[in-house]
Amino acid sequence: MGGDLNLKKSWHPHLMTNQRKVWEQENKALDERKKIDALKKERDEERQIEEIRAMEEAAGGKTRNRRVEWMYSGPAAGDKGTSEEMEEYLLGKRRLNGLIKETDEKKDIGGSVVLTNGAAMGLAPVNVRDIAAKARDDPLFSIKNQEMAIMQAALQEKERTAKRRADKERKRRHHRHHESSRSRSRSPRRRSERNGDDRERTRRSHHRHHRTRA
């Protein structure tokens, strides 16, 4: 007999391709389960830490900043311009050195502390350098800088490629125009040469005819 014809069916479980798919799905499900378990464990640990901190604060201990919220804490509410500048910096739209320099030029500072309009009204002064240091500690900061560097490099490469193509196209057109001009300049001369040859042949033919009659 020719064996089990079902083995030739694409759905048969004994086919190596189907067994491989099952094995891949099982491994994928196992990896997902491990990730979920690790996430649950991490959250349980965070919850325990939060409970311990809450107990310490309830007992009169010092309040601590949780996670990385302090990295994103902006300046005083009265200083809208500085807040917008820091937001642009965190988004990668502005450079750190330029931001500090502009702030130093705009504000009358003592040391590194900038007294804003909000500070004049009794609010806390804004320390731009401290905020910049916090931003540098932000893990998203390095990622954003890398993305900006990659984007700038890609744009520069695109500009260089476009420039090379434009130069190549300009040279090609110039060469074509030059060849066309040379071809046109040679055409009258060739016609003149052909006309001269025709006249010479006519003259010789007439001369031979005249000699024959003589």
CSV table of C-alpha atoms in Angstrom, one decimal:
chain,number,residue,atom,x,y,z
A,1,MET,CA,0.0,0.0,0.0
A,2,GLY,CA,1.0,3.6,-0.5
A,3,GLY,CA,0.8,4.4,3.2
A,4,ASP,CA,-1.4,6.8,5.0
A,5,LEU,CA,-2.6,9.4,2.5
A,6,ASN,CA,-3.4,11.7,5.4
A,7,LEU,CA,0.3,12.3,5.9
A,8,LYS,CA,0.2,14.4,2.7
A,9,LYS,CA,-2.4,16.7,4.2
A,10,SER,CA,-1.2,20.1,5.4
A,11,TRP,CA,-3.2,19.7,8.6
A,12,HIS,CA,-1.8,16.3,9.7
A,13,PRO,CA,-0.3,16.6,13.2
A,14,HIS,CA,2.6,14.2,12.4
A,15,LEU,CA,4.1,16.5,9.8
A,16,MET,CA,7.3,18.1,10.8
A,17,THR,CA,6.2,21.5,9.9
A,18,ASN,CA,3.1,21.2,12.1
A,19,GLN,CA,5.1,19.8,14.9
A,20,ARG,CA,7.5,22.7,14.6
A,21,LYS,CA,4.7,25.2,14.7
A,22,VAL,CA,3.3,23.5,17.8
A,23,TRP,CA,6.7,23.6,19.5
A,24,GLU,CA,7.1,27.3,18.6
A,25,GLN,CA,3.7,28.2,20.0
A,26,GLU,CA,4.4,26.3,23.2
A,27,ASN,CA,7.7,28.1,23.7
A,28,LYS,CA,6.1,31.4,22.9
A,29,ALA,CA,3.4,30.8,25.5
A,30,LEU,CA,6.1,29.7,28.0
A,31,ASP,CA,8.1,32.9,27.5
A,32,GLU,CA,4.9,35.0,27.9
A,33,ARG,CA,4.1,33.2,31.1
A,34,LYS,CA,7.7,33.8,32.4
A,35,LYS,CA,7.4,37.5,31.6
A,36,ILE,CA,4.0,37.8,33.3
A,37,ASP,CA,5.4,36.0,36.4
A,38,ALA,CA,8.4,38.3,36.5
A,39,LEU,CA,6.1,41.4,36.1
A,40,LYS,CA,3.9,40.1,39.0
A,41,LYS,CA,6.9,39.5,41.2
A,42,GLU,CA,8.3,43.0,40.4
A,43,ARG,CA,4.9,44.6,41.2
A,44,ASP,CA,4.6,42.6,44.4
A,45,GLU,CA,8.1,43.9,45.5
A,46,GLU,CA,7.1,47.4,44.6
A,47,ARG,CA,3.9,47.1,46.6
A,48,GLN,CA,5.8,45.8,49.6
A,49,ILE,CA,8.3,48.7,49.3
A,50,GLU,CA,5.4,51.2,49.1
A,51,GLU,CA,3.8,49.7,52.2
A,52,ILE,CA,7.1,50.0,54.1
A,53,ARG,CA,7.5,53.6,53.0
A,54,ALA,CA,3.9,54.4,54.0
A,55,MET,CA,4.5,52.9,57.4
A,56,GLU,CA,7.7,54.9,57.8
A,57,GLU,CA,5.9,58.1,56.8
A,58,ALA,CA,3.0,57.4,59.1
A,59,ALA,CA,5.5,56.9,61.9
A,60,GLY,CA,6.9,60.4,61.2
A,61,GLY,CA,9.7,59.5,58.9
A,62,LYS,CA,11.0,61.6,55.9
A,63,THR,CA,8.8,61.6,52.8
A,64,ARG,CA,10.7,60.1,49.8
A,65,ASN,CA,10.3,60.7,46.1
A,66,ARG,CA,8.7,57.6,44.5
A,67,ARG,CA,10.2,56.1,41.3
A,68,VAL,CA,11.4,58.7,38.9
A,69,GLU,CA,8.7,61.4,39.2
A,70,TRP,CA,11.3,63.8,40.4
A,71,MET,CA,13.0,63.7,37.1
A,72,TYR,CA,9.9,65.2,35.4
A,73,SER,CA,9.1,67.8,38.1
A,74,GLY,CA,9.1,71.2,36.3
A,75,PRO,CA,9.9,74.6,37.7
A,76,ALA,CA,7.6,76.9,39.6
A,77,ALA,CA,4.2,77.4,38.1
A,78,GLY,CA,4.8,81.1,37.7
A,79,ASP,CA,7.7,80.6,35.3
A,80,LYS,CA,5.8,79.5,32.1
A,81,GLY,CA,8.7,80.3,29.8
A,82,THR,CA,11.2,78.2,31.7
A,83,SER,CA,8.8,75.4,31.9
A,84,GLU,CA,8.3,75.4,28.1
A,85,GLU,CA,12.0,75.6,27.5
A,86,MET,CA,12.6,72.6,29.7
A,87,GLU,CA,9.9,70.7,28.0
A,88,GLU,CA,11.5,71.4,24.6
A,89,TYR,CA,14.8,70.2,26.1
A,90,LEU,CA,13.4,67.0,27.4
A,91,LEU,CA,11.8,66.3,24.0
A,92,GLY,CA,15.2,66.7,22.3
A,93,LYS,CA,14.3,69.9,20.5
A,94,ARG,CA,16.9,72.0,22.3
A,95,ARG,CA,20.5,71.5,23.5
A,96,LEU,CA,21.4,71.5,27.1
A,97,ASN,CA,24.3,73.9,26.8
A,98,GLY,CA,22.2,76.4,24.8
A,99,LEU,CA,19.4,76.3,27.3
A,100,ILE,CA,21.7,77.0,30.2
A,101,LYS,CA,23.5,79.8,28.3
A,102,GLU,CA,20.2,81.5,27.2
A,103,THR,CA,18.8,81.3,30.8
A,104,ASP,CA,22.0,82.8,32.2
A,105,GLU,CA,21.8,85.7,29.7
A,106,LYS,CA,18.0,86.3,30.2
A,107,LYS,CA,18.0,86.1,34.0
A,108,ASP,CA,19.9,88.1,36.6
A,109,ILE,CA,21.3,85.1,38.5
A,110,GLY,CA,23.4,84.7,41.7
A,111,GLY,CA,25.5,81.6,41.4
A,112,SER,CA,23.6,79.0,39.5
A,113,VAL,CA,20.2,79.8,40.9
A,114,VAL,CA,17.7,81.7,38.6
A,115,LEU,CA,15.3,84.0,40.4
A,116,THR,CA,12.2,84.0,38.2
A,117,ASN,CA,9.1,86.1,38.4
A,118,GLY,CA,7.6,83.4,40.6
A,119,ALA,CA,10.5,83.6,43.0
A,120,ALA,CA,10.0,87.4,43.3
A,121,MET,CA,6.4,86.6,44.5
A,122,GLY,CA,7.7,84.3,47.2
A,123,LEU,CA,7.9,81.1,45.3
A,124,ALA,CA,10.9,78.7,45.3
A,125,PRO,CA,13.7,79.7,43.0
A,126,VAL,CA,14.4,77.6,39.9
A,127,ASN,CA,17.8,76.0,39.5
A,128,VAL,CA,18.3,75.2,35.9
A,129,ARG,CA,21.5,73.3,36.4
A,130,ASP,CA,19.9,71.0,38.9
A,131,ILE,CA,17.0,70.4,36.5
A,132,ALA,CA,19.5,69.7,33.7
A,133,ALA,CA,21.4,67.3,35.9
A,134,LYS,CA,18.1,65.5,36.7
A,135,ALA,CA,17.3,65.3,33.0
A,136,ARG,CA,20.7,63.7,32.3
A,137,ASP,CA,19.9,61.0,34.8
A,138,ASP,CA,16.7,60.3,33.0
A,139,PRO,CA,17.1,57.0,31.0
A,140,LEU,CA,14.8,58.5,28.3
A,141,PHE,CA,17.2,61.3,27.8
A,142,SER,CA,20.0,59.2,26.4
A,143,ILE,CA,17.5,57.3,24.2
A,144,LYS,CA,16.1,60.6,22.9
A,145,ASN,CA,19.5,61.9,22.1
A,146,GLN,CA,20.4,58.8,20.2
A,147,GLU,CA,17.2,59.0,18.2
A,148,MET,CA,17.9,62.7,17.4
A,149,ALA,CA,21.5,61.8,16.4
A,150,ILE,CA,20.2,59.0,14.1
A,151,MET,CA,17.6,61.3,12.5
A,152,GLN,CA,20.2,64.1,11.9
A,153,ALA,CA,22.6,61.6,10.4
A,154,ALA,CA,19.8,60.3,8.1
A,155,LEU,CA,18.8,63.8,7.0
A,156,GLN,CA,22.4,64.7,6.3
A,157,GLU,CA,22.9,61.6,4.3
A,158,LYS,CA,19.7,62.2,2.4
A,159,GLU,CA,20.9,65.8,1.5
A,160,ARG,CA,24.3,64.5,0.4
A,161,THR,CA,22.6,61.9,-1.8
A,162,ALA,CA,20.3,64.4,-3.4
A,163,LYS,CA,23.2,66.8,-4.0
A,164,ARG,CA,25.2,64.0,-5.7
A,165,ARG,CA,22.2,63.1,-7.9
A,166,ALA,CA,21.7,66.7,-8.9
A,167,ASP,CA,25.4,67.2,-9.7
A,168,LYS,CA,25.3,64.0,-11.8
A,169,GLU,CA,22.2,65.1,-13.6
A,170,ARG,CA,23.7,68.5,-14.3
A,171,LYS,CA,26.8,67.0,-15.7
A,172,ARG,CA,24.9,64.6,-17.9
A,173,ARG,CA,22.8,67.5,-19.3
A,174,HIS,CA,25.8,69.6,-20.0
A,175,HIS,CA,27.5,66.7,-21.8
A,176,ARG,CA,24.5,66.1,-23.9
A,177,HIS,CA,24.2,69.7,-24.8
A,178,HIS,CA,27.9,69.9,-25.7
A,179,GLU,CA,27.6,66.8,-27.9
A,180,SER,CA,24.5,68.2,-29.6
A,181,SER,CA,26.3,71.5,-30.3
A,182,ARG,CA,29.3,69.8,-31.8
A,183,SER,CA,27.0,67.7,-34.0
A,184,ARG,CA,25.2,70.8,-35.3
A,185,SER,CA,28.5,72.6,-35.9
A,186,ARG,CA,29.8,69.7,-38.0
A,187,SER,CA,26.7,69.3,-40.1
A,188,PRO,CA,27.1,72.5,-42.3
A,189,ARG,CA,30.7,71.6,-42.9
A,190,ARG,CA,29.8,68.1,-44.0
A,191,ARG,CA,27.1,69.5,-46.3
A,192,SER,CA,29.6,71.9,-47.8
A,193,GLU,CA,32.1,69.1,-48.3
A,194,ARG,CA,29.5,67.0,-50.0
A,195,ASN,CA,28.5,69.9,-52.3
A,196,GLY,CA,32.1,70.5,-53.2
A,197,ASP,CA,32.6,66.8,-54.0
A,198,ASP,CA,29.5,66.9,-56.2
A,199,ARG,CA,30.7,69.9,-58.1
A,200,GLU,CA,34.1,68.3,-58.6
A,201,ARG,CA,32.5,65.2,-60.0
A,202,THR,CA,30.3,67.2,-62.3
A,203,ARG,CA,33.2,69.2,-63.6
A,204,ARG,CA,35.2,66.0,-64.3
A,205,SER,CA,32.3,64.4,-66.0
A,206,HIS,CA,31.8,67.4,-68.2
A,207,HIS,CA,35.5,67.5,-69.1
A,208,ARG,CA,35.5,63.9,-70.1
A,209,HIS,CA,32.4,64.4,-72.2
A,210,HIS,CA,34.0,67.3,-73.9
A,211,ARG,CA,37.1,65.4,-74.7
A,212,THR,CA,35.1,62.5,-76.1
A,213,ARG,CA,33.3,64.8,-78.5
A,214,ALA,CA,36.5,66.3,-79.6
